[in-house]
Coordinates of C-alpha atoms in Angstrom, one line a residue:
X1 CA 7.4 15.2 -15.4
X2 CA 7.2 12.8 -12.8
X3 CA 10.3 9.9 -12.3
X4 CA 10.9 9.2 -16.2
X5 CA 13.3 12.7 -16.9
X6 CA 16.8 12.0 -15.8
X7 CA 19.1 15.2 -14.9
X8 CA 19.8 16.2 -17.6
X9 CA 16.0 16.6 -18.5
X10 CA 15.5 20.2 -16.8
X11 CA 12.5 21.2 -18.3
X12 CA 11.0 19.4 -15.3
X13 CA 7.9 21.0 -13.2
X14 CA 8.2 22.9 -10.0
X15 CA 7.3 19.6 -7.6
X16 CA 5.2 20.0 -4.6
X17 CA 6.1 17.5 -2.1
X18 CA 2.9 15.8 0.0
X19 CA 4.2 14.3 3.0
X20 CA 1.8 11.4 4.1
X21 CA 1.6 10.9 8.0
X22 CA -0.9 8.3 7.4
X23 CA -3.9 10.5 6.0
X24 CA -6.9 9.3 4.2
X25 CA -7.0 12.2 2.1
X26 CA -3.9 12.2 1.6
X27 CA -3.9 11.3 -2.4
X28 CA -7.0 13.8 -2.5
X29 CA -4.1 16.7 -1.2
X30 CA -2.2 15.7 -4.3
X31 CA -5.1 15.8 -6.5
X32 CA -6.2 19.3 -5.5
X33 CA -2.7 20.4 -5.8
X34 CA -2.6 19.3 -9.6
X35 CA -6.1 20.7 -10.0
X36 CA -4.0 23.9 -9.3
X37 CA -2.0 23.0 -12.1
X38 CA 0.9 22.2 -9.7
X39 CA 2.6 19.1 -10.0
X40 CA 2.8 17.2 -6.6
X41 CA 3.9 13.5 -5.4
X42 CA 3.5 11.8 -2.0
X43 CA 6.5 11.0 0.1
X44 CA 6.3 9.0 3.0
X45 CA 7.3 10.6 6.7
X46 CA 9.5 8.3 7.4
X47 CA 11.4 9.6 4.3
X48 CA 14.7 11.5 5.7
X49 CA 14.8 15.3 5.2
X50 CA 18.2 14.9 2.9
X51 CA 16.2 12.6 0.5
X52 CA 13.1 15.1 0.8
X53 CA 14.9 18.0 -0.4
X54 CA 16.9 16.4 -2.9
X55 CA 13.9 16.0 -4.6
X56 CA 14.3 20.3 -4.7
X57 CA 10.9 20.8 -3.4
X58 CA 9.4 24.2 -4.2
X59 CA 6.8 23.9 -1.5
X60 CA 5.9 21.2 1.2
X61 CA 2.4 20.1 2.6
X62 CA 2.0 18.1 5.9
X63 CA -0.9 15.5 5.9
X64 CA -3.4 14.8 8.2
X65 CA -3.2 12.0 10.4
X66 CA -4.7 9.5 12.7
X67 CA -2.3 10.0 15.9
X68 CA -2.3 12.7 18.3
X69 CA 1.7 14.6 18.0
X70 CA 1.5 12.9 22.3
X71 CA 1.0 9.3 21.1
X72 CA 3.8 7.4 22.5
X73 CA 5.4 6.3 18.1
X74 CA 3.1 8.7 16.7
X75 CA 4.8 10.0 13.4
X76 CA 7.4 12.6 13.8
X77 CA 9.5 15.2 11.5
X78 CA 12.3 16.1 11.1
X79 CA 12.1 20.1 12.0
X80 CA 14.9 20.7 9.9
X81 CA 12.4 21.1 7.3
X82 CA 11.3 24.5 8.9
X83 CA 14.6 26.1 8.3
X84 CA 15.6 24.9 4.8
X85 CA 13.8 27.6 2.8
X86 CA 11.1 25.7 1.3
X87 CA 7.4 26.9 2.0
X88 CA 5.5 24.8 4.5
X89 CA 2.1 24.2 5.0
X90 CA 0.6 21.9 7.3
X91 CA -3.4 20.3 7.5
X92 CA -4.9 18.7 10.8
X93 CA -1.8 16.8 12.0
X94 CA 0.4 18.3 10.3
X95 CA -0.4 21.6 11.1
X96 CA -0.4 20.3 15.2
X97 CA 3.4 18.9 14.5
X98 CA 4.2 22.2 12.9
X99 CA 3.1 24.0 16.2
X100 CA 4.8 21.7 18.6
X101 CA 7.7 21.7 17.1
X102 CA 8.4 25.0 16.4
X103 CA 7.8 25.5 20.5
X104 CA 3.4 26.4 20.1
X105 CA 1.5 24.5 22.0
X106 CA -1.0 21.5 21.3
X107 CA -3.3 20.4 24.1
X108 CA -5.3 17.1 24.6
X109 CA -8.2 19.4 25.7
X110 CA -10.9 16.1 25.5
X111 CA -13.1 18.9 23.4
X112 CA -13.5 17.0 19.7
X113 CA -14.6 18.3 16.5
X114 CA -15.9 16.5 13.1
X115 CA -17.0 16.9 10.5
X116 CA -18.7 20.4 9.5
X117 CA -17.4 23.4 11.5
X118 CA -17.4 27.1 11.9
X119 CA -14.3 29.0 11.5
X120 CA -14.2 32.1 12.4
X121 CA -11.0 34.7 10.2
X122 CA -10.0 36.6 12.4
X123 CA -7.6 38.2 9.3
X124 CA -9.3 38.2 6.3
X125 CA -6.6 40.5 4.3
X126 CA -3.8 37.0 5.5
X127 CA -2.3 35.1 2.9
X128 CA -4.3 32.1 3.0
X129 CA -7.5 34.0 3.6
X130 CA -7.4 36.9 1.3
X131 CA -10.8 37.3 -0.5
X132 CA -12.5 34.4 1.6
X133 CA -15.6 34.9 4.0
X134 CA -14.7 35.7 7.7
X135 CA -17.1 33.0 8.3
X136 CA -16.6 29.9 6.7
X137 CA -17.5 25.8 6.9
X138 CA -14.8 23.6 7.1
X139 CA -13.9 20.3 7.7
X140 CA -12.3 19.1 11.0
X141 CA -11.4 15.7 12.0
X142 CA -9.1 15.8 15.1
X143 CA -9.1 15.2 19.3
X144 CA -6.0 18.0 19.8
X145 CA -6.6 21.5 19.6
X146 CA -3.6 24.5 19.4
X147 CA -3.8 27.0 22.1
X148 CA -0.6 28.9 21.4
X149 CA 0.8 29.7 18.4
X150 CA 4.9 29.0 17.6
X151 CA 6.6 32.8 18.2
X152 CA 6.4 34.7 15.2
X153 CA 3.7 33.5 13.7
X154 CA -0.1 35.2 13.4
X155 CA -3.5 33.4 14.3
X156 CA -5.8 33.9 11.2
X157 CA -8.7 32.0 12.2
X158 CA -10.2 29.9 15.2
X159 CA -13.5 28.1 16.0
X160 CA -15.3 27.6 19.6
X161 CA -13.4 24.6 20.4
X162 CA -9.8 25.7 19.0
X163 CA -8.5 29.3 19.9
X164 CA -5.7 28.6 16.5
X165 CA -7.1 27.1 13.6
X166 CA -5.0 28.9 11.4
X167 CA -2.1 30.1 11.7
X168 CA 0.6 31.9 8.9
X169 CA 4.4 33.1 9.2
X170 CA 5.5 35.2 5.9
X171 CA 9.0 35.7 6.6
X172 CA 9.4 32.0 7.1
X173 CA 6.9 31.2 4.8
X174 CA 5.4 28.7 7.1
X175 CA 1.4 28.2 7.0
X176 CA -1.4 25.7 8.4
X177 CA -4.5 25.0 9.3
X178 CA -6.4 22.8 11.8
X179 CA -8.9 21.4 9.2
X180 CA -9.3 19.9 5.7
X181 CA -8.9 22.3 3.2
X182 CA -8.9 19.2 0.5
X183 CA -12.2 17.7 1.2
X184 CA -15.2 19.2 -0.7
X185 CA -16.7 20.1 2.7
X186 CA -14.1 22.9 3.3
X187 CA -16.7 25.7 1.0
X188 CA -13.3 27.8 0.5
X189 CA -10.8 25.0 0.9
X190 CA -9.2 25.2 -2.9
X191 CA -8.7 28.5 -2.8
X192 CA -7.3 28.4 0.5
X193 CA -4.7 25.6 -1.1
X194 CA -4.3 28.0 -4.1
X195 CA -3.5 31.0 -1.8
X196 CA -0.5 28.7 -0.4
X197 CA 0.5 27.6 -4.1
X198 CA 0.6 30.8 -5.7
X199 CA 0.7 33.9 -3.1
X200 CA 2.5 32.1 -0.1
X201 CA 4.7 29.7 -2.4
X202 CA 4.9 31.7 -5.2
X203 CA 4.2 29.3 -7.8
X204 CA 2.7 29.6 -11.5
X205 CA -0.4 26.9 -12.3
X206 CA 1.9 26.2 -15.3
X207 CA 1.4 22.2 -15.3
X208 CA -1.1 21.3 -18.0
X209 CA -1.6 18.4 -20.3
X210 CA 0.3 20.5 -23.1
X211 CA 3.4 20.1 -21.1
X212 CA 2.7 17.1 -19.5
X213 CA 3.3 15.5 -23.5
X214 CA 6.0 17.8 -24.1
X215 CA 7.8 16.7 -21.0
X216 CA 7.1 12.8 -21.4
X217 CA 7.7 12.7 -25.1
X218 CA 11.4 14.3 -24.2
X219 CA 11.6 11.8 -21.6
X220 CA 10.6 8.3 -23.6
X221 CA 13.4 9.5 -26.1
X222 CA 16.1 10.1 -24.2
X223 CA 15.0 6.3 -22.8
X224 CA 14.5 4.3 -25.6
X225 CA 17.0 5.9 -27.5
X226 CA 17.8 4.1 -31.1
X227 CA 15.9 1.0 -29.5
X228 CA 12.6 -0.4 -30.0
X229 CA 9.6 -0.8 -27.5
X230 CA 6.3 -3.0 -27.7
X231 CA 3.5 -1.9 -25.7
X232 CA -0.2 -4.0 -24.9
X233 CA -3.2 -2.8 -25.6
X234 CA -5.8 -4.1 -23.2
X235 CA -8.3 -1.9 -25.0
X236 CA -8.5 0.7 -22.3
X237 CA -8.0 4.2 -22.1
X238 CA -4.9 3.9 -20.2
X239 CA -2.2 1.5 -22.8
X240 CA -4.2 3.4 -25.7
X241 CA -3.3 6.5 -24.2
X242 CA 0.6 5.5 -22.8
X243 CA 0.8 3.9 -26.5
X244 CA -0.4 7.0 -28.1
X245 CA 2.6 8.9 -26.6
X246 CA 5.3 6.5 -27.2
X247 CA 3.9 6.5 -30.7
X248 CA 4.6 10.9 -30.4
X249 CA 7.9 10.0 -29.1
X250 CA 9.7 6.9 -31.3
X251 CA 7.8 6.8 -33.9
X252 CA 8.0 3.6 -35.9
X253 CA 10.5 2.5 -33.4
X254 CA 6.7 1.2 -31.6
X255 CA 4.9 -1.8 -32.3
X256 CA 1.7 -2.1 -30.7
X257 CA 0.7 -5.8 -29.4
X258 CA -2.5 -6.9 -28.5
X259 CA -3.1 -9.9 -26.8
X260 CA -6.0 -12.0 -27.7
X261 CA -6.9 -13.4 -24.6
X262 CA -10.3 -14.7 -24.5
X263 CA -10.7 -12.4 -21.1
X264 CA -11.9 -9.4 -22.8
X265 CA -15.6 -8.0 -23.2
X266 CA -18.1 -8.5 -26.3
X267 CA -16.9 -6.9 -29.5
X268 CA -13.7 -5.6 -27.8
X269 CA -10.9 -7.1 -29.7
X270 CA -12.6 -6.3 -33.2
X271 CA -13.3 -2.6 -32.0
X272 CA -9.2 -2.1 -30.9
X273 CA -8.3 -3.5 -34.0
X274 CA -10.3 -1.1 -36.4
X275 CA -10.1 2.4 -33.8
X276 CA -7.0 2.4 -32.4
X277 CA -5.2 1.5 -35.7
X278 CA -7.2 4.4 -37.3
X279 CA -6.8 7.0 -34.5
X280 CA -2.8 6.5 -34.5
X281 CA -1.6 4.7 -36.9
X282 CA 0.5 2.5 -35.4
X283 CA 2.1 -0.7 -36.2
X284 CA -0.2 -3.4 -34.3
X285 CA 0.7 -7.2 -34.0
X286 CA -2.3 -9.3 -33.1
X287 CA -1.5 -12.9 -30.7
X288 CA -4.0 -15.4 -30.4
X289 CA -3.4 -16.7 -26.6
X290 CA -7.1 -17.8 -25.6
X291 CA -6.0 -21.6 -24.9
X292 CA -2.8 -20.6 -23.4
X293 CA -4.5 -18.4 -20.5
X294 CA -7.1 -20.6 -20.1
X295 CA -4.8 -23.2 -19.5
X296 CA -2.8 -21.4 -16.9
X297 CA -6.0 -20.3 -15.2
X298 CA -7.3 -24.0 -14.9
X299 CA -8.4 -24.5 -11.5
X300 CA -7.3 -21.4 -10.0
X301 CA -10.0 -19.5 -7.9
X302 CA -7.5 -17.2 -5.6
X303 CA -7.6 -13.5 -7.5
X304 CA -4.5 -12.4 -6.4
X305 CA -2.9 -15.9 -8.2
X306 CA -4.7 -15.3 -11.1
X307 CA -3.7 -11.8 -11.4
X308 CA -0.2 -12.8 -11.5
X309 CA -1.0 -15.8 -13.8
X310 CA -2.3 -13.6 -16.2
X311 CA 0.6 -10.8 -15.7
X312 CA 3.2 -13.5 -16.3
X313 CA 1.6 -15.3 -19.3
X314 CA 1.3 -11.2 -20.9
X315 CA 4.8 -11.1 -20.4
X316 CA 5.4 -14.5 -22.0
X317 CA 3.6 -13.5 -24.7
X318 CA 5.3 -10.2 -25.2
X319 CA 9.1 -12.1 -25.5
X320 CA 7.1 -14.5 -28.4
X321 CA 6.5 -11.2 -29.8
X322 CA 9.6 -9.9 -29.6
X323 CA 11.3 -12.6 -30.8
X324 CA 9.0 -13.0 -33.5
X325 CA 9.6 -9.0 -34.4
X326 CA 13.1 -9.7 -34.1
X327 CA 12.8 -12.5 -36.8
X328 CA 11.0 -10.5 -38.9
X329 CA 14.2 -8.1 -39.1
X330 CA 12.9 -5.8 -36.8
X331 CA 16.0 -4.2 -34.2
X332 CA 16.5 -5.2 -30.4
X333 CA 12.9 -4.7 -28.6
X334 CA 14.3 -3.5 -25.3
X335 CA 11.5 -1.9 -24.1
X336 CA 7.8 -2.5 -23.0
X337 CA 5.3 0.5 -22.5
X338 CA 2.2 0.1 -19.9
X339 CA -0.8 2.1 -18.7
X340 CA 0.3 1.9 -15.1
X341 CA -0.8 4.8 -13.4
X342 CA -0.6 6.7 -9.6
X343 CA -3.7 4.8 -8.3
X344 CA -2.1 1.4 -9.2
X345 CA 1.2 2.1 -7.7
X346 CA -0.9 3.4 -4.7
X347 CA -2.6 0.0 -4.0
X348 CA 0.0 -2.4 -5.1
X349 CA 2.6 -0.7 -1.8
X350 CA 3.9 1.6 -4.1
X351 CA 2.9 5.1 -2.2
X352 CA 3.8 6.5 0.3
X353 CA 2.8 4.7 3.7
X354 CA 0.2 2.8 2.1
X355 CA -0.1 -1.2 2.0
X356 CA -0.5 -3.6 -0.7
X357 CA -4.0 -3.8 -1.4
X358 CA -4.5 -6.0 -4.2
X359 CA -1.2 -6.6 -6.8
X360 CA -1.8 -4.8 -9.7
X361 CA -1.0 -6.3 -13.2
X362 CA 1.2 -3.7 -14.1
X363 CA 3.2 -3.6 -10.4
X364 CA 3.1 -6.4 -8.0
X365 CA 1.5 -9.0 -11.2
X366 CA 4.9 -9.0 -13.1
X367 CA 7.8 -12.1 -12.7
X368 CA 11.2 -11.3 -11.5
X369 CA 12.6 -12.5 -14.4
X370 CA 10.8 -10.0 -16.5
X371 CA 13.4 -9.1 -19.6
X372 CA 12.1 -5.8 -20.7
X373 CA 12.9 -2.5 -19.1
X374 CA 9.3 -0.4 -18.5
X375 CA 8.1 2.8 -19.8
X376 CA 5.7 4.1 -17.9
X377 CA 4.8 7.8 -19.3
X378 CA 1.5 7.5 -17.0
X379 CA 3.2 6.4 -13.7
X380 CA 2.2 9.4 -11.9
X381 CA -0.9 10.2 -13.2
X382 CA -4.4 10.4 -12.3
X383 CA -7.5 8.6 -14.5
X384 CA -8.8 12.0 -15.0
X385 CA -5.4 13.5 -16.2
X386 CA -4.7 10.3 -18.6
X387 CA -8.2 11.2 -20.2
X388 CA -6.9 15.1 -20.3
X389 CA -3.9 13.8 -22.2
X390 CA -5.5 11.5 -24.4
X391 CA -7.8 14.6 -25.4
X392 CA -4.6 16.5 -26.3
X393 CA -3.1 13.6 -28.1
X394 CA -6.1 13.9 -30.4
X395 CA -7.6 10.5 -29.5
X396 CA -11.2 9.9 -30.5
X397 CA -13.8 10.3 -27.2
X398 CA -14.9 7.0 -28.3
X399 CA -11.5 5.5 -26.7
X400 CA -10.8 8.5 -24.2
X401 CA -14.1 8.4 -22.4
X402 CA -14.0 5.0 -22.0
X403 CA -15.0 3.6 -18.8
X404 CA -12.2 1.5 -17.5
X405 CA -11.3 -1.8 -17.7
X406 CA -8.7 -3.7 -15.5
X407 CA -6.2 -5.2 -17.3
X408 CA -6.8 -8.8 -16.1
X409 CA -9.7 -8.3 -17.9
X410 CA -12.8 -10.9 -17.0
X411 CA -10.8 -12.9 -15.8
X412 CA -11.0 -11.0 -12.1
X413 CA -14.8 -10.6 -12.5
X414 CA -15.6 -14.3 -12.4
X415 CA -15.3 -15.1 -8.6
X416 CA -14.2 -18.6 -9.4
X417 CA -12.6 -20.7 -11.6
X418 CA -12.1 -18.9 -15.3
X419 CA -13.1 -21.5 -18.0
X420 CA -14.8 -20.5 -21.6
X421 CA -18.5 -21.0 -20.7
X422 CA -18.1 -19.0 -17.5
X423 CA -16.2 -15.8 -19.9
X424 CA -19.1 -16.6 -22.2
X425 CA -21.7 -15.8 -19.6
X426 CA -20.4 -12.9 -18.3
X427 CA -19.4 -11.5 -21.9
X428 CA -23.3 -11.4 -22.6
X429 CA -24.5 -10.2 -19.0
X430 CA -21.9 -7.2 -19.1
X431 CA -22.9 -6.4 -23.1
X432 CA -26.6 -6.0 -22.0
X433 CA -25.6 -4.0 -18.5
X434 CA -23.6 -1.8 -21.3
X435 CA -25.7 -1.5 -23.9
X436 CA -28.7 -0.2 -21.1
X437 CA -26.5 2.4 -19.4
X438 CA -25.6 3.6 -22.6
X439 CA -29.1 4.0 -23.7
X440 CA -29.8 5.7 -20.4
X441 CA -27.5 8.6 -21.6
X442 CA -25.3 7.1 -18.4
X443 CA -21.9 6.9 -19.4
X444 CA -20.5 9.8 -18.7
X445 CA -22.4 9.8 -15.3
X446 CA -21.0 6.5 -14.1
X447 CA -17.3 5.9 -14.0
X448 CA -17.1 2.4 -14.3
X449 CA -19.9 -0.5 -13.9
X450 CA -18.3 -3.7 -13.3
X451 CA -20.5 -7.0 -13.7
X452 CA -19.1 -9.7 -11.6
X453 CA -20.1 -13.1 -11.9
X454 CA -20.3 -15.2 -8.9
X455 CA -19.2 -18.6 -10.2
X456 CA -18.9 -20.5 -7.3
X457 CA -22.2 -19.1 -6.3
X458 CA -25.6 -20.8 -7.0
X459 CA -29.3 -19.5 -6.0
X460 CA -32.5 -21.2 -6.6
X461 CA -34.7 -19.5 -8.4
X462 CA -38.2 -20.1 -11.0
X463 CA -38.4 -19.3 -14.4
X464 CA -40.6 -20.7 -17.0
X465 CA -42.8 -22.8 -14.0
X466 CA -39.7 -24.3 -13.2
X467 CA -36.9 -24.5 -10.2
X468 CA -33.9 -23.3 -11.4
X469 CA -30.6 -23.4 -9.7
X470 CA -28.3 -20.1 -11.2
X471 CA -25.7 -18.0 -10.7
X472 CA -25.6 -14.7 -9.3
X473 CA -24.9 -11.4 -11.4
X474 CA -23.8 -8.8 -9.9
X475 CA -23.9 -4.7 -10.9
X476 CA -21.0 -2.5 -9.6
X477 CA -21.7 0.8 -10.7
X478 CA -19.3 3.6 -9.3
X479 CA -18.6 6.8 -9.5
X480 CA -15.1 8.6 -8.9
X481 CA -12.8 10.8 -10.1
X482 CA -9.2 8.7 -9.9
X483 CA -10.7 5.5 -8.5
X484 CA -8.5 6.1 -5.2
X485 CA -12.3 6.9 -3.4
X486 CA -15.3 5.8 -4.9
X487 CA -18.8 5.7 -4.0
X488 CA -22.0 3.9 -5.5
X489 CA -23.8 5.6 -8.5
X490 CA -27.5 5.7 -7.6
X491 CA -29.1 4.7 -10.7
X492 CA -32.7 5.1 -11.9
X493 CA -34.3 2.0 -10.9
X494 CA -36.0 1.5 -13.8
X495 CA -32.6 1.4 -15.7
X496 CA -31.7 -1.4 -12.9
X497 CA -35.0 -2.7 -13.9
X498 CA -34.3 -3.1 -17.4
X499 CA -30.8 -4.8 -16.9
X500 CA -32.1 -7.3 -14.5
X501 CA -35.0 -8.6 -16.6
X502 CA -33.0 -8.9 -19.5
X503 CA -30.1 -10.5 -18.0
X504 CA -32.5 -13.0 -16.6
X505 CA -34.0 -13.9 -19.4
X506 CA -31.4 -13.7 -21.9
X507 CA -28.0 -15.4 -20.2
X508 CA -28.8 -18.6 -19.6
X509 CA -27.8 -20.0 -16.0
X510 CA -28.4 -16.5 -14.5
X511 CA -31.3 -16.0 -12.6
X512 CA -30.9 -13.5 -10.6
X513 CA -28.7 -9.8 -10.5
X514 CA -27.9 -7.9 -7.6
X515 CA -26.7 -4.5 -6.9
X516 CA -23.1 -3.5 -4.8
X517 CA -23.8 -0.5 -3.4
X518 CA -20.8 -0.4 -1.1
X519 CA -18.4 2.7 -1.1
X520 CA -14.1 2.6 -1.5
X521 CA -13.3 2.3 1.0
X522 CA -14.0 0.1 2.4
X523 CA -14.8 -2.0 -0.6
X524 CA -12.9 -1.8 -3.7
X525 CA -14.1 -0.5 -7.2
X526 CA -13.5 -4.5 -8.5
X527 CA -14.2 -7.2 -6.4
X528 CA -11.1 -9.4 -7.1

């Protein structure tokens, strides 16, 4: 799968490449793909052809864009890529750079279209349109419109505005399309992705979780080797999950550390001590670090330095392990397994034409000096698929279906200072939030319902006759499907109801909870 196989691995999937000219969608393209069971991996446009095709592409899509193909340094392509064998299909922008370049014609007619729009197939029995409606919603997002198609090529569909919205080549097995076939708002927009895939591409839907193990167990071995790893448990789907295949993989060659550090929710530590340990069997080494992070945090309110605080103290603590497994006659630890996955590479700079949102603990939180070398069997993976592969791992739902957790832990859901009353505080507030949205029957509604204390916030407020001057809780809840978009779950207010009147009156210092109900973008799913 993904980066982890070397060459000699070649049991490998077929890779479709995603080309990212700056899209927004353009890590929901890659999702739909794999939907398709098709693996797929952004590159960025800047990325030469040579390097593109060394990847040995079986098929190519073009991303959307925010420039118009005129716009004096408006992303470009290289239009070798149209004559190197590999099946093309472009979206929005990329279907306009397609055109242009392959001598069509792109006009800046003034005439816009957004959002919801009529096409109109003008050949329903076409590759990309077999078996779909000759009248269809889609969704377009662009100022340029094509007026002639590239020679060789036939117009499949148009709309009032755009005389080619579609247009396919078979010989050169070339395609595109002026809208967003990704977006939920195209009504036949997988299947016209699918029809690419399988009919113009030629591909079999043959990437599933079954050989997503298969591939990654091969993969760990052939790293690790005779050598030993350690990986953290934060309690989270996503190191139980990345610990749960190394454990497939090595064996007994994995010892499973879990950091004690005080920054962890109400009953959390106790619960990955007893389930995991049951679930897998592995060997798991405990470390009691609550003074030493709170230490390091002391006084520190910026969240991108505490996120690398806490990263470098976890991998502090990891060479105490190591030397402490090593004294206990245990071989050279080499290696150290984490949960990162495509998301947090994403937002840390990692992807393709994307900047560095926040510094995730796994990416941009780790020193230079770091002295393992990583295993990441989840590096290009979606939440959704880690959960997938949990499930097929034989994981309880109890630890698969858990809602995430960051791996900073509280310590990025106090806006302030970190100290032991404030984690206190919070640890109650988010156990009550918890406890009600699992009564509610909400879990599997809401993907994740961070409560943020606002430390270095205080509100007056009256309870018990009295002026009281608290701080501010507040509820995040979210839904998603990979955390790279995100948008507010709208919960039943008398759950809301419930959670406020018992945080209130049961934390003390808190009087008063307020809901986010902002969307990602542009906020994100935690608040530091």
């Amino acid at each position: 799968m993904p980066e982890a196989p070397s060459a000699a691995h070649d049991s490998a999937p077929d890779t479709v490449l995603v080309v990212d000219f700056g899209a927004q969608y353009a890590q929901l393209i890659a999702r739909r793909v794999r939907e398709a069971r098709v693996y797929s991996e952004i590159v960025p446009s800047t990325m030469p052809l040579a390097e593109m095709l060394a990847k040995n592409p079986k098929a190519i899509i073009l991303s959307g864009g925010p420039s118009s193909v005129y716009e004096e340094g408006a992303p470009q392509l290289d239009g070798g890529i149209f004559e190197a064998g590999v099946p093309v299909f472009g979206m929005c922008y990329g279907f306009q750079l397609m055109a242009v370049t392959l001598g069509g014609t792109v006009d800046n007619t003034g005439a816009r279209e957004y959002g919801r729009t009529p096409l109109a197939v003008s050949k329903a029995g076409s590759t990309l349109f077999e078996g779909t409606p000759e009248n269809q919603s889609v969704w377009m997002s662009h100022g340029d419109a094509c007026s002639a198609a590239p020679e060789g090529f036939t117009v499949t569909a148009s709309t009032d505005v755009v005389p080619v919205a579609a247009f396919e080549n078979d010989a050169k097995k070339l395609y595109g399309v002026q809208y967003h076939p990704e977006v939920m708002h195209s009504t036949h927009g997988q299947q016209i992705l699918e029809h690419f895939l399988y009919r113009g591409a030629g591909l079999r839907p043959t990437w599933t979780t079954g050989n997503i193990v298969e591939e990654q167990v091969a993969a760990i071995r052939e790293q690790v080797g005779d050598k030993r790893a350690i990986c953290g448990l934060s309690g989270g789907v996503d190191s139980a999950v990345a610990a749960a295949l190394v454990q497939k993989a090595i064996g007994s060659q994995l010892t499973c550390v879990y950091v004690d550090h005080g920054l962890m929710r109400k009953g959390e530590t106790e619960q990955v001590e007893k389930d995991f340990v049951a679930a897998t069997g592995v060997q798991l080494k405990v470390v009691d670090a609550q003074e030493r992070f709170l230490n390091a945090l002391a006084g520190v309110s910026d969240p991108e330095t505490k996120r690398k605080i806490i990263g470098r103290e976890f991998i502090r603590v990891f060479e105490q392990a190591q030397a402490e497994i090593i004294a206990e006659g245990g071989a050279d630890v080499a290696f150290l397994v984490q949960g990162t996955l495509y998301p947090d590479v994403v937002e840390s700079g990692g992807g393709a034409g994307t900047a560095n949102i926040k510094s995730h603990h796994n990416v941009g939180g780790l020193p230079d000096d770091i002295e393992f070398e990583l295993v990441e069997p989840l590096r290009q993976l979606f939440k959704d698929e880690v959960r997938m592969v949990g499930q097929e791992l034989g994981l309880p739902d109890e630890i698969v279906q858990r809602q995430p957790f960051p791996g900073p832990g509280l310590g990025i859901r106090i806006v302030g200072e970190v100290t032991k009353e404030r984690l206190d505080l919070l640890r109650e507030a988010d156990a009550i939030a918890r406890h009600e949205l699992t009564a509610a029957g909400l879990d599997r509604e809401i993907w994740q319902c961070p409560v943020v204390l606002l430390a270095d916030v205080r509100s007056v407020g009256v309870q018990g006759d009295g002026r009281t001057y608290g701080h501010p809780i507040v509820l995040r809840p979210v839904s998603s499907e990979d955390a790279m978009t995100a948008d507010w779950t709208r919960m039943p207010y008398e759950v809301l109801a419930r959670i406020s009147t018992r945080i209130t009156n049961e934390v003390p210092d808190v009087n008063r909870v307020v809901l986010d109900c902002t969307s990602k973008p542009p906020g994100t799913i935690e608040w530091e």
